[in-house]
Amino acid sequence: MLLEKESYDISYCTVSMNRAEHVKKTLTQNIQNNLNNNVEFLLLDYNSKDDLESWIKQNMKYHIENGKLKYFKTFEPTHFDRSHSRNMVFKQAKGKYVCNVDADNYIGKGFSEYMMQEFAKNKNCYIGADLEGKYYDIMDAYGRFCCEKSVFMSLRGYDESLKGYGPEDKDLFSRLEKSGLSKTTIQNTDFLKAIKHSNNERICNEFLSTQLKDVYISHIN
């Protein structure tokens, strides 16, 4: 029986399109590190063609039934859209704070406590990875971002007109700061571990990547 709660401290939001092998490793560990925290995990299956759905049903039933994990699936997308998919899953969150966790990311032990401490110290902040490379250069963790859900919704989330890898984060951060929030940069890299993979894997499901052949043919002709 699914135990519904009215609210959580944090909603960890993940999207996966053909990233089942990453989710099988990261989601299990991330939940295990937060069994005693008032947090929920949301996973949006963005029309994956791998075995993500069957794996979730076979291996994560306990966490779904006790309300720790919420699993959603959409059958409409033909290509991965970073901004659209994140907006979809963030809207379903019941936490006061929402946090994007890419499918290949481990949040690390103590990250929930760290988040709540930072928001307690500064209610007008958002938390994100170091996109400028001041403290580290960890491309796989660029997507880590946390803020109050009400603020995220008031800004209408990620800009879905932006395509490709990276501009959606910088744009959102800019709008958050223009709204009066300051950035708290995650400096502990133990909170930013990720499964290593190629750049090709990173963008292989996106529209521009899958259409490169057609672009070249069009140019030649």
Short mmCIF file of C-alpha atoms in Angstrom, two decimals:
data_model
loop_
_atom_site.label_atom_id
_atom_site.label_comp_id
_atom_site.label_asym_id
_atom_site.label_seq_id
_atom_site.Cartn_x
_atom_site.Cartn_y
_atom_site.Cartn_z
CA MET A 1 0.00 0.00 0.00
CA LEU A 2 1.42 3.39 -1.01
CA LEU A 3 1.87 5.70 1.96
CA GLU A 4 1.07 9.22 0.74
CA LYS A 5 2.52 12.15 2.63
CA GLU A 6 1.49 15.75 2.35
CA SER A 7 5.00 17.11 2.24
CA TYR A 8 8.71 16.36 2.48
CA ASP A 9 11.76 18.43 3.26
CA ILE A 10 13.40 17.59 -0.06
CA SER A 11 12.33 16.07 -3.36
CA TYR A 12 15.20 14.52 -5.31
CA CYS A 13 14.22 14.56 -8.98
CA THR A 14 15.80 12.36 -11.63
CA VAL A 15 15.04 11.86 -15.31
CA SER A 16 16.19 8.85 -17.30
CA MET A 17 16.03 8.15 -21.02
CA ASN A 18 17.86 4.92 -21.81
CA ARG A 19 20.06 5.27 -18.71
CA ALA A 20 18.85 2.23 -16.81
CA GLU A 21 22.36 0.97 -16.10
CA HIS A 22 23.17 4.25 -14.35
CA VAL A 23 19.90 4.40 -12.41
CA LYS A 24 20.31 0.85 -11.13
CA LYS A 25 23.51 1.93 -9.36
CA THR A 26 22.83 5.50 -8.29
CA LEU A 27 19.18 5.38 -7.24
CA THR A 28 19.65 2.39 -4.97
CA GLN A 29 22.62 4.01 -3.23
CA ASN A 30 21.00 7.43 -2.95
CA ILE A 31 17.88 6.01 -1.33
CA GLN A 32 19.96 3.86 1.02
CA ASN A 33 21.81 6.97 2.22
CA ASN A 34 18.51 8.71 3.01
CA LEU A 35 16.31 6.06 4.60
CA ASN A 36 15.93 8.10 7.78
CA ASN A 37 15.51 11.50 6.15
CA ASN A 38 12.20 13.17 5.33
CA VAL A 39 12.88 13.13 1.60
CA GLU A 40 11.30 11.59 -1.47
CA PHE A 41 12.84 10.42 -4.72
CA LEU A 42 11.06 11.01 -8.01
CA LEU A 43 12.11 9.17 -11.16
CA LEU A 44 10.70 10.13 -14.54
CA ASP A 45 11.10 7.47 -17.21
CA TYR A 46 11.30 9.65 -20.32
CA ASN A 47 10.08 6.99 -22.74
CA SER A 48 13.11 4.77 -22.22
CA LYS A 49 13.55 1.80 -24.53
CA ASP A 50 15.74 -0.14 -22.10
CA ASP A 51 14.66 -2.27 -19.13
CA LEU A 52 14.20 0.62 -16.67
CA GLU A 53 10.48 0.06 -16.10
CA SER A 54 10.75 -3.68 -15.49
CA TRP A 55 13.77 -3.20 -13.21
CA ILE A 56 11.94 -0.61 -11.12
CA LYS A 57 8.89 -2.85 -10.73
CA GLN A 58 10.99 -5.87 -9.80
CA ASN A 59 13.56 -4.25 -7.52
CA MET A 60 12.13 -1.02 -6.09
CA LYS A 61 8.64 -2.17 -5.08
CA TYR A 62 9.36 -1.77 -1.37
CA HIS A 63 10.44 1.86 -1.73
CA ILE A 64 7.44 2.65 -3.93
CA GLU A 65 5.01 1.08 -1.49
CA ASN A 66 6.42 2.99 1.49
CA GLY A 67 6.36 6.27 -0.41
CA LYS A 68 10.09 6.85 -0.60
CA LEU A 69 10.16 6.51 -4.40
CA LYS A 70 7.68 7.85 -6.95
CA TYR A 71 8.00 6.43 -10.46
CA PHE A 72 6.45 8.14 -13.49
CA LYS A 73 6.63 7.34 -17.19
CA THR A 74 5.79 9.28 -20.31
CA PHE A 75 5.50 7.56 -23.70
CA GLU A 76 5.46 10.71 -25.84
CA PRO A 77 9.08 11.97 -26.23
CA THR A 78 11.08 10.77 -29.20
CA HIS A 79 14.24 12.61 -28.10
CA PHE A 80 15.66 13.67 -24.78
CA ASP A 81 14.81 17.24 -23.81
CA ARG A 82 16.69 18.25 -20.68
CA SER A 83 14.58 21.27 -19.72
CA HIS A 84 11.17 19.80 -20.55
CA SER A 85 11.83 16.54 -18.73
CA ARG A 86 13.07 18.27 -15.59
CA ASN A 87 10.09 20.60 -15.52
CA MET A 88 7.79 17.59 -15.78
CA VAL A 89 9.25 15.78 -12.79
CA PHE A 90 9.73 18.90 -10.64
CA LYS A 91 6.00 19.68 -10.92
CA GLN A 92 5.20 16.34 -9.24
CA ALA A 93 7.43 17.04 -6.23
CA LYS A 94 5.90 17.44 -2.77
CA GLY A 95 9.04 18.62 -1.03
CA LYS A 96 9.60 22.16 0.20
CA TYR A 97 12.90 22.05 -1.68
CA VAL A 98 13.49 20.43 -5.06
CA CYS A 99 16.84 19.09 -6.16
CA ASN A 100 17.87 17.87 -9.60
CA VAL A 101 19.99 14.73 -9.53
CA ASP A 102 21.11 13.45 -12.92
CA ALA A 103 20.75 9.72 -13.54
CA ASP A 104 24.51 9.14 -13.24
CA ASN A 105 24.92 11.12 -9.99
CA TYR A 106 25.46 9.97 -6.42
CA ILE A 107 24.34 12.58 -3.88
CA GLY A 108 26.64 11.24 -1.17
CA LYS A 109 26.10 10.65 2.53
CA GLY A 110 25.08 13.76 4.41
CA PHE A 111 23.94 15.80 1.43
CA SER A 112 20.38 16.14 2.73
CA GLU A 113 21.65 17.43 6.06
CA TYR A 114 23.99 19.82 4.26
CA MET A 115 21.14 21.17 2.15
CA MET A 116 18.85 21.82 5.11
CA GLN A 117 21.66 23.52 7.03
CA GLU A 118 22.43 25.84 4.12
CA PHE A 119 18.79 26.81 3.63
CA ALA A 120 18.42 27.38 7.38
CA LYS A 121 21.40 29.78 7.29
CA ASN A 122 20.17 31.64 4.22
CA LYS A 123 16.54 31.39 3.16
CA ASN A 124 17.25 33.47 0.06
CA CYS A 125 19.72 31.15 -1.60
CA TYR A 126 19.84 28.35 -4.09
CA ILE A 127 22.40 25.55 -4.16
CA GLY A 128 24.30 24.48 -7.24
CA ALA A 129 27.47 22.99 -8.63
CA ASP A 130 30.45 25.13 -9.60
CA LEU A 131 29.82 25.96 -13.27
CA GLU A 132 32.68 28.47 -13.39
CA GLY A 133 35.41 26.03 -12.37
CA LYS A 134 36.50 28.09 -9.36
CA TYR A 135 36.75 25.11 -7.00
CA TYR A 136 36.67 22.11 -9.35
CA ASP A 137 35.75 21.06 -12.87
CA ILE A 138 33.29 18.20 -12.68
CA MET A 139 31.18 18.20 -15.85
CA ASP A 140 29.15 15.18 -14.75
CA ALA A 141 27.78 17.17 -11.78
CA TYR A 142 26.87 20.40 -13.58
CA GLY A 143 23.19 19.52 -13.36
CA ARG A 144 23.05 19.47 -9.55
CA PHE A 145 20.71 22.21 -8.45
CA CYS A 146 18.44 22.78 -5.44
CA CYS A 147 16.04 25.54 -4.45
CA GLU A 148 12.66 26.11 -2.84
CA LYS A 149 9.95 24.65 -5.06
CA SER A 150 7.76 27.74 -4.82
CA VAL A 151 10.62 29.85 -6.20
CA PHE A 152 11.27 27.37 -9.02
CA MET A 153 7.61 27.41 -10.02
CA SER A 154 7.36 31.19 -9.84
CA LEU A 155 10.18 31.41 -12.41
CA ARG A 156 8.42 28.84 -14.62
CA GLY A 157 11.29 26.40 -14.22
CA TYR A 158 13.84 25.63 -16.90
CA ASP A 159 13.58 27.51 -20.19
CA GLU A 160 12.35 24.87 -22.66
CA SER A 161 13.42 26.94 -25.65
CA LEU A 162 17.07 26.27 -24.76
CA LYS A 163 18.51 23.10 -26.27
CA GLY A 164 21.80 21.30 -25.88
CA TYR A 165 24.00 20.62 -22.87
CA GLY A 166 24.52 23.33 -20.25
CA PRO A 167 22.72 26.57 -21.22
CA GLU A 168 19.56 25.66 -19.30
CA ASP A 169 21.48 25.58 -16.00
CA LYS A 170 23.23 28.90 -16.53
CA ASP A 171 19.99 30.55 -17.62
CA LEU A 172 18.10 29.31 -14.57
CA PHE A 173 20.88 30.36 -12.21
CA SER A 174 20.87 33.83 -13.79
CA ARG A 175 17.12 34.21 -13.33
CA LEU A 176 17.31 33.01 -9.74
CA GLU A 177 19.92 35.66 -8.97
CA LYS A 178 17.93 38.38 -10.71
CA SER A 179 14.99 37.43 -8.49
CA GLY A 180 17.12 38.19 -5.40
CA LEU A 181 18.62 34.82 -4.51
CA SER A 182 22.31 34.22 -3.95
CA LYS A 183 24.14 31.09 -4.95
CA THR A 184 25.62 28.65 -2.46
CA THR A 185 28.17 26.62 -4.38
CA ILE A 186 28.62 23.00 -3.35
CA GLN A 187 32.29 22.72 -2.40
CA ASN A 188 32.40 19.21 -0.96
CA THR A 189 33.08 17.02 -3.98
CA ASP A 190 31.96 13.93 -2.04
CA PHE A 191 28.45 15.20 -2.84
CA LEU A 192 29.22 15.29 -6.57
CA LYS A 193 30.36 11.78 -7.44
CA ALA A 194 29.12 10.40 -10.75
CA ILE A 195 29.48 7.40 -13.01
CA LYS A 196 32.04 8.19 -15.67
CA HIS A 197 30.85 7.97 -19.26
CA SER A 198 31.65 9.36 -22.68
CA ASN A 199 30.40 12.62 -24.15
CA ASN A 200 28.63 10.55 -26.76
CA GLU A 201 26.57 8.86 -24.05
CA ARG A 202 25.84 12.26 -22.57
CA ILE A 203 24.05 13.58 -25.64
CA CYS A 204 23.18 10.50 -27.70
CA ASN A 205 19.42 10.73 -27.04
CA GLU A 206 19.10 14.43 -27.87
CA PHE A 207 17.50 15.65 -31.09
CA LEU A 208 20.56 17.46 -32.46
CA SER A 209 22.79 14.44 -31.89
CA THR A 210 20.46 12.03 -33.64
CA GLN A 211 19.98 14.42 -36.58
CA LEU A 212 23.67 15.05 -37.32
CA LYS A 213 23.67 12.64 -40.25
CA ASP A 214 20.72 14.46 -41.84
CA VAL A 215 22.45 17.79 -41.30
CA TYR A 216 25.59 16.62 -43.12
CA ILE A 217 23.60 15.13 -45.98
CA SER A 218 21.60 18.33 -46.31
CA HIS A 219 24.78 20.39 -46.38
CA ILE A 220 26.42 18.19 -49.05
CA ASN A 221 23.33 18.37 -51.22
#
